[in-house]
Each structure stands twice: as C-alpha cells, then as structure tokens.
PDB file of C-alpha atoms in Angstrom:
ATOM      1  CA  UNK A   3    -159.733 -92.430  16.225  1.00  0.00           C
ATOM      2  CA  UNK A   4    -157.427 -95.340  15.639  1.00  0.00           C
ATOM      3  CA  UNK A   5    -155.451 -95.866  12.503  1.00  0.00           C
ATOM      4  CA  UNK A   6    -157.049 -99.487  11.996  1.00  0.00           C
ATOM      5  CA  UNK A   7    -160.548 -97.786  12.940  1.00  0.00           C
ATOM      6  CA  UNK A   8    -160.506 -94.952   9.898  1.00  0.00           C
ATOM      7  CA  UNK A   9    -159.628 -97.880   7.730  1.00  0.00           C
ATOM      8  CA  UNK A  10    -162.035-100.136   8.194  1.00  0.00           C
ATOM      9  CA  UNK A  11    -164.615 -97.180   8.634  1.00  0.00           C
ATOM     10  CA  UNK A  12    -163.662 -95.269   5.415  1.00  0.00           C
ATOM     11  CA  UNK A  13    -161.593 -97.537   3.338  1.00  0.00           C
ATOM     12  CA  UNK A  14    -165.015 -98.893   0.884  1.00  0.00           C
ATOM     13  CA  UNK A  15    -165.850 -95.323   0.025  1.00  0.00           C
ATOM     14  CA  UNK A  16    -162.405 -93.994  -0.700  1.00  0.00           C
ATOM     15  CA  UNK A  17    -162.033 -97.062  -2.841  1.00  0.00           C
ATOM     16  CA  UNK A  18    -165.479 -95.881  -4.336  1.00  0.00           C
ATOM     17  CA  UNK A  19    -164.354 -92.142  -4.894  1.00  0.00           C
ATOM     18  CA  UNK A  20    -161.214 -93.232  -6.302  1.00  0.00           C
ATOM     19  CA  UNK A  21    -162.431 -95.209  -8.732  1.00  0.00           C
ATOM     20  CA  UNK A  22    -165.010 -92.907  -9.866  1.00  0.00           C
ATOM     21  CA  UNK A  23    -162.013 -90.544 -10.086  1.00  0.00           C
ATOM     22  CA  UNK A  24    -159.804 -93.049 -12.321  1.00  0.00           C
ATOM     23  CA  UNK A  25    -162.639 -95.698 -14.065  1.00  0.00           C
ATOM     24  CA  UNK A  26    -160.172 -98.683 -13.351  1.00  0.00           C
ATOM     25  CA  UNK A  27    -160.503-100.873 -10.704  1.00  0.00           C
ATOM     26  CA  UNK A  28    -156.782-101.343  -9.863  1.00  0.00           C
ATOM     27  CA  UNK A  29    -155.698 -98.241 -10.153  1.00  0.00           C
ATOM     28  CA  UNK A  30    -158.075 -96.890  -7.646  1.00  0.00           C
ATOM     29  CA  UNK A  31    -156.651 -99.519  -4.883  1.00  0.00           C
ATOM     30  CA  UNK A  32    -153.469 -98.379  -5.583  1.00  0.00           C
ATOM     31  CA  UNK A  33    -154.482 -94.741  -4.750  1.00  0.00           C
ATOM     32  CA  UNK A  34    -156.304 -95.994  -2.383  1.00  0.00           C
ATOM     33  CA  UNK A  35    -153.081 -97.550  -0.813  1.00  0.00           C
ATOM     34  CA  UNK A  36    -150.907 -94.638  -1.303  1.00  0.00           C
ATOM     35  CA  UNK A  37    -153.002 -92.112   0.704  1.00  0.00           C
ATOM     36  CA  UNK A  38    -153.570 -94.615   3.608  1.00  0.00           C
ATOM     37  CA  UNK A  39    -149.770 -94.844   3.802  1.00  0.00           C
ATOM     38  CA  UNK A  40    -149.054 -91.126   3.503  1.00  0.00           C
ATOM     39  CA  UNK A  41    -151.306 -90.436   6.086  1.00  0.00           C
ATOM     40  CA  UNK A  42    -150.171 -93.253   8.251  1.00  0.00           C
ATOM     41  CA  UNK A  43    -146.794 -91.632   8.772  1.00  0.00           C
ATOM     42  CA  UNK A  44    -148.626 -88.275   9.675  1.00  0.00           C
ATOM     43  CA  UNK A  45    -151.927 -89.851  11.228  1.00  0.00           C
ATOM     44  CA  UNK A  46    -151.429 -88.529  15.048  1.00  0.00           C
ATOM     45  CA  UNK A  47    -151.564 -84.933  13.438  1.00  0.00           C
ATOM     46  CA  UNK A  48    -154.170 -85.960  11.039  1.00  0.00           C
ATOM     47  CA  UNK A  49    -156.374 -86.818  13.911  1.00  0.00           C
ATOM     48  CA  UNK A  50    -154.947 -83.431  15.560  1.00  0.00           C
ATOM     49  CA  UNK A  51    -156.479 -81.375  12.476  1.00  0.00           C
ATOM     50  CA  UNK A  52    -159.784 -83.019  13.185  1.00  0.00           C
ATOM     51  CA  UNK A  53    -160.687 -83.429   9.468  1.00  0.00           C
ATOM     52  CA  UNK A  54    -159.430 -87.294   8.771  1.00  0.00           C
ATOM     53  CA  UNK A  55    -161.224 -87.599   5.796  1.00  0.00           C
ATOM     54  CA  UNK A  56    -160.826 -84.292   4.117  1.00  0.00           C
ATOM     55  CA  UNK A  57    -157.031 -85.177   4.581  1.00  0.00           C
ATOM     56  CA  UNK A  58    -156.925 -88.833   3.045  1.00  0.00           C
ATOM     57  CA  UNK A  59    -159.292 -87.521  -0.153  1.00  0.00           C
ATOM     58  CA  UNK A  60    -157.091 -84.873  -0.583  1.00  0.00           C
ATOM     59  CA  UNK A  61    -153.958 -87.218  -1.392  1.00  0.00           C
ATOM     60  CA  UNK A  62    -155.976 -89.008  -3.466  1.00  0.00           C
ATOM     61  CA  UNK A  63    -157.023 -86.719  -5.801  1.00  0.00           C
ATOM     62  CA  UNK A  64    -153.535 -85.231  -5.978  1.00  0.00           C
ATOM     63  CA  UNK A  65    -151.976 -88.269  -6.203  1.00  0.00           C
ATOM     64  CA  UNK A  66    -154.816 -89.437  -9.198  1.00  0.00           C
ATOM     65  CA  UNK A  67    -153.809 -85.595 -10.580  1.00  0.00           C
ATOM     66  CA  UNK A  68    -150.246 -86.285 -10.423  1.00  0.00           C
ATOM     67  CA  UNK A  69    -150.500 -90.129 -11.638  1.00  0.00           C
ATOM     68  CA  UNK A  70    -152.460 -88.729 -14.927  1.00  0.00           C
ATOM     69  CA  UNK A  71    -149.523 -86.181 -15.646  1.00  0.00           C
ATOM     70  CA  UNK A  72    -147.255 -88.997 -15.854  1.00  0.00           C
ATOM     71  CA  UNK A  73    -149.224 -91.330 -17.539  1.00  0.00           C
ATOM     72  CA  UNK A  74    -149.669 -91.690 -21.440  1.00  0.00           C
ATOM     73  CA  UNK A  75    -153.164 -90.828 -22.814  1.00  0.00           C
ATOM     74  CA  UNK A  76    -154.210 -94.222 -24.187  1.00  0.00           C
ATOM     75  CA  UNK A  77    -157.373 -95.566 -22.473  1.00  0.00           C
ATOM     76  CA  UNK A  78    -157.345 -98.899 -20.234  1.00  0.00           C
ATOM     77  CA  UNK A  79    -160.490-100.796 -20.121  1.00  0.00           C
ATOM     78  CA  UNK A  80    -162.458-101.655 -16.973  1.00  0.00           C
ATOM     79  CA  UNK A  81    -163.139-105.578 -16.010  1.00  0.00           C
ATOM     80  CA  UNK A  82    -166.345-104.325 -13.318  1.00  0.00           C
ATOM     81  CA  UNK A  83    -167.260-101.530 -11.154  1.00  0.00           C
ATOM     82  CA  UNK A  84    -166.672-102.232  -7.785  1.00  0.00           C
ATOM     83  CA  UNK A  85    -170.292-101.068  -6.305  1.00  0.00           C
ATOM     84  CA  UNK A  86    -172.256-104.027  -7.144  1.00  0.00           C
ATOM     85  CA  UNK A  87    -175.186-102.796  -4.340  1.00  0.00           C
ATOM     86  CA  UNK A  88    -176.455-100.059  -7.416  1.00  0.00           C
ATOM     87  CA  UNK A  89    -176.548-103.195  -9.329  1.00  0.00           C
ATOM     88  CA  UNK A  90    -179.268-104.790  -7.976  1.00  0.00           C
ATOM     89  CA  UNK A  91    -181.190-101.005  -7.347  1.00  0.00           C
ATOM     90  CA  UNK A  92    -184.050 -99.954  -9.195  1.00  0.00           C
ATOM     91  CA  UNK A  93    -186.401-101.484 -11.786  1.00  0.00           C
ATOM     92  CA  UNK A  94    -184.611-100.900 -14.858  1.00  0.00           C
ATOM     93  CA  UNK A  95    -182.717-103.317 -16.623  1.00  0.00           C
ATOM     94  CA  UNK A  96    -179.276-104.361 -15.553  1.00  0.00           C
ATOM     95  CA  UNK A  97    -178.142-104.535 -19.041  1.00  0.00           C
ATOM     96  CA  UNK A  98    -178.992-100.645 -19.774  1.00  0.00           C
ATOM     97  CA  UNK A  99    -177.835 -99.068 -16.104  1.00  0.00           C
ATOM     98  CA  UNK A 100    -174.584-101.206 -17.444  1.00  0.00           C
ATOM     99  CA  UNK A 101    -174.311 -99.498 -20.216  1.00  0.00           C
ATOM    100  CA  UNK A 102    -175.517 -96.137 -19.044  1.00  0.00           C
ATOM    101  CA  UNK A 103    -172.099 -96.242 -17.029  1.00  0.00           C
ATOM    102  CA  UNK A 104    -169.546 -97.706 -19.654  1.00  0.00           C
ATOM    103  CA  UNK A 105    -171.272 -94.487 -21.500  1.00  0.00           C
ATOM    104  CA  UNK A 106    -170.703 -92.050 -18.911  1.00  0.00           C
ATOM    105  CA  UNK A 107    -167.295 -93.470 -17.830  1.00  0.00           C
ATOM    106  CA  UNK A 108    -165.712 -93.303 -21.455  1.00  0.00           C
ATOM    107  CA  UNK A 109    -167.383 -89.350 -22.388  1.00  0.00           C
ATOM    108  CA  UNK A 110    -165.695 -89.351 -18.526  1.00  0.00           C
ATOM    109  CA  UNK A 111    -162.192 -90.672 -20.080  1.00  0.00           C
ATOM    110  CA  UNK A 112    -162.462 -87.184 -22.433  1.00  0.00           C
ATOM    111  CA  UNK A 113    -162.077 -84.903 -19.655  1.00  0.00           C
ATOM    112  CA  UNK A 114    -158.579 -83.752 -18.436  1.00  0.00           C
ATOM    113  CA  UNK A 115    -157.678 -84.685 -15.551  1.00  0.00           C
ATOM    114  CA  UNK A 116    -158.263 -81.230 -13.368  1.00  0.00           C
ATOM    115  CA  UNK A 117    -161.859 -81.398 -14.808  1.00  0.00           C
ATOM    116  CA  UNK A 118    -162.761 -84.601 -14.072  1.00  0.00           C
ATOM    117  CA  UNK A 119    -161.308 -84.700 -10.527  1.00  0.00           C
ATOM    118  CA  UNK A 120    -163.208 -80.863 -10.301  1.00  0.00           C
ATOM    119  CA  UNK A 121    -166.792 -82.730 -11.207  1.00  0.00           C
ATOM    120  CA  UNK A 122    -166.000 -86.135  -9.452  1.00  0.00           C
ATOM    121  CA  UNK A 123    -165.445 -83.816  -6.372  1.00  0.00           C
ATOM    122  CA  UNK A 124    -168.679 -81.552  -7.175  1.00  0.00           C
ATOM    123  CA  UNK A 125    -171.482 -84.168  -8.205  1.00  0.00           C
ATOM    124  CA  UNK A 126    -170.267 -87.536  -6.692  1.00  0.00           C
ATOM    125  CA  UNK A 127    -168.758 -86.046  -3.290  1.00  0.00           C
ATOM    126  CA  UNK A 128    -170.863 -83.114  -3.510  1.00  0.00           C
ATOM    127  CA  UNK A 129    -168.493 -80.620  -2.778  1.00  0.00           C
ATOM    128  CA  UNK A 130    -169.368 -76.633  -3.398  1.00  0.00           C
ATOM    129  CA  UNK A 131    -166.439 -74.919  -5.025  1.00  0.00           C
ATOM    130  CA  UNK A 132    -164.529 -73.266  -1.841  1.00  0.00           C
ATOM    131  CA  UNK A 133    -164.244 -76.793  -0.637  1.00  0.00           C
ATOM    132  CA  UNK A 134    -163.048 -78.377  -3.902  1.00  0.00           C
ATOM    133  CA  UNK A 135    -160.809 -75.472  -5.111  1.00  0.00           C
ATOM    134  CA  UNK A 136    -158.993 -76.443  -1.175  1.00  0.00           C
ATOM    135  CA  UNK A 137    -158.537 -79.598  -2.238  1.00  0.00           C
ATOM    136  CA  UNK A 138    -156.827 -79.039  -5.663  1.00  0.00           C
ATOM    137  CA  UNK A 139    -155.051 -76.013  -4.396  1.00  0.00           C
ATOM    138  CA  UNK A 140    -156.776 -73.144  -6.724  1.00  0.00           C
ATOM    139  CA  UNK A 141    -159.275 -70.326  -6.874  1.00  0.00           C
ATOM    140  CA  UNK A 142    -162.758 -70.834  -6.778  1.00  0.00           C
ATOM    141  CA  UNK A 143    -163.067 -69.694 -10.270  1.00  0.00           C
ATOM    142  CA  UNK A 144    -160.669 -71.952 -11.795  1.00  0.00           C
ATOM    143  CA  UNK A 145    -162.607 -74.279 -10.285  1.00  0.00           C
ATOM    144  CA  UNK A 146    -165.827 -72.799 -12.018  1.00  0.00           C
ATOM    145  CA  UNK A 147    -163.899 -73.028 -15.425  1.00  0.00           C
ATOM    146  CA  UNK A 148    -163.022 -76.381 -15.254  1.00  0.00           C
ATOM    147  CA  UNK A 149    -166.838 -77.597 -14.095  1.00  0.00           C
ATOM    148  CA  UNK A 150    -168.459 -75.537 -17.088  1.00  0.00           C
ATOM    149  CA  UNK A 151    -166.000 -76.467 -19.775  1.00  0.00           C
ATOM    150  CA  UNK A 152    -166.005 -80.624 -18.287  1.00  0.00           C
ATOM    151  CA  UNK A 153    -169.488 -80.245 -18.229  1.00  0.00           C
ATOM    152  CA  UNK A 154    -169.683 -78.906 -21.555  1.00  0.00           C
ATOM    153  CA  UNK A 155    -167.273 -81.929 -23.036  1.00  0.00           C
ATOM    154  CA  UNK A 156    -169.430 -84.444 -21.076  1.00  0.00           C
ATOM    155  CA  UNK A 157    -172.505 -83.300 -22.887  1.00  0.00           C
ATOM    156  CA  UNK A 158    -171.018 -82.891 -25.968  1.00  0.00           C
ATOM    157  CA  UNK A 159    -169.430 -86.597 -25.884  1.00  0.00           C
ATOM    158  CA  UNK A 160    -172.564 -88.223 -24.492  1.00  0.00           C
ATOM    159  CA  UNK A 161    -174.967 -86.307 -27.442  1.00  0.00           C
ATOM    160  CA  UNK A 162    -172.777 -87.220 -30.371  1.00  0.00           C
ATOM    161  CA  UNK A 163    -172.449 -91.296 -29.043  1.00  0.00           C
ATOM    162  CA  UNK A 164    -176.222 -91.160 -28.394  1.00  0.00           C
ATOM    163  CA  UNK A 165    -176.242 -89.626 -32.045  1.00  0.00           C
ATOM    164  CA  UNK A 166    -174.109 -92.684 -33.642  1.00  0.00           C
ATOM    165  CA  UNK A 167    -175.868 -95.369 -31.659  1.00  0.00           C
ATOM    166  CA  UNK A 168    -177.123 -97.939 -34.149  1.00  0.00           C
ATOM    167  CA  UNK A 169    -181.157 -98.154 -33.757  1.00  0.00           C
ATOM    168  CA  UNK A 170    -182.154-100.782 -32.074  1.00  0.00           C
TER     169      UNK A 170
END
C-alpha cells in the first residue's frame, strides 16, 4: 500500500480517534499530522511489518501521552466535534445527544491521561487489554488498573453533574 493510499484510506478515522483521545479539534489534526510524518520516514518498513494501522495509532496515542505531560492542566474548550454523520443519527433530539457529549467529554477531561487513552483504546477502538497494554508499552494489569479506576472517575463525575443539574 502506497503512502498517499493509507492516507486517504485511514486519515478520517485517525482524525476521529484522536480527537476522541484529546476533545479538541485542533489538537487532534496536529497528532494526526505528527504520526503521518513519523511514519512517512519509516513507511516502507511499516508496510514490511504488515500492521499499518496498529503502527500510525500507536504514535498517536504516545504522542497525545507525551503532549499531556508537557502540557498545563487547564481545560481548552471545543468549537464542534468533527463527526457530524452521528449528528443527524437517531430520533432523539440534537440538542440532548449535544449535550450528552459536552457531558461525557468534560467527566472525560478528569481522567489522566494514561486512563483516558487506556478507555479511548478499550471502548471506542475496542481493543482487549493485551492489545492496548502493546500500545502504551505496559502490563496487562496496569492496563486493568487504569480502566477500573477511569471508569470509576467517569461515573463518579457524570453522577455528581447529573446530581447538580438544575431541574428542568
């Protein structure tokens, strides 16, 4: 497979994962970008390897691990998520599936960084553990621990905004 080809194949839903991985529109492009040009430099052993994809997702959840070390811990907001298709999905209203994700992508904001890339990886990718503990470089268990205690924050930051939502 062609540089150009992977690209234009695979470029939308690395964009997607990334910015499920980061909740900012920008910054997932710029991962994004990075990746593609790491493994641009490498791509005839990429190919070689015969796993492309697992390859390109890898630097991009390193490189999102690595950018959130750096980075201070104030939050940026988000001007739109980038998969308008679930927009337009489902009977519900657009209004409430909006908010459902600002919800879920600021109780996401909580999580440190290894957790949230640990149950990005598990529940959006739908990776099992041996597979996402290869991609962050750990044990299977650490990768357990950071799923049950992310989990655990998710829940407990999504049942105490449910709890101070005005009635409506």
């Amino acid at each position: 497979m062609e540089f150009e080809e992977y690209v234009a194949a695979r470029g939308p839903a690395l964009e997607r994962y990334a910015f499920v991985l980061t909740g900012d529109a920008q910054r997932s492009q710029d991962l994004v970008q990075t990746a593609l040009v790491k493994a641009y430099r490498r791509w005839s052993w990429v190919v070689r390897a015969g796993h492309p994809d697992a390859y390109v997702r890898r630097i991009v959840t390193t490189s999102y691990l690595d950018w959130r070390r750096r980075r201070s811990s104030e939050e940026q907001p988000v001007e739109s998520v980038p998969d308008a298709a679930a927009i337009g999905a489902g009977g519900s209203d657009p209004a409430d599936r909006v908010a459902e994700r600002d919800e879920m992508r600021r109780a996401l904001a909580t999580l440190s960084p290894q957790q949230r890339a640990v149950l990005v990886l598990r529940h959006y990718e739908g990776y099992d553990d041996a597979a996402i503990a290869a991609v962050l470089g750990c044990g299977e268990g650490t990768v357990r621990a950071h799923a049950s205690r992310g989990g655990q924050r998710l829940r407990d930051v999504l049942q105490q905004s449910r709890l101070t939502e005005e009635p409506r």
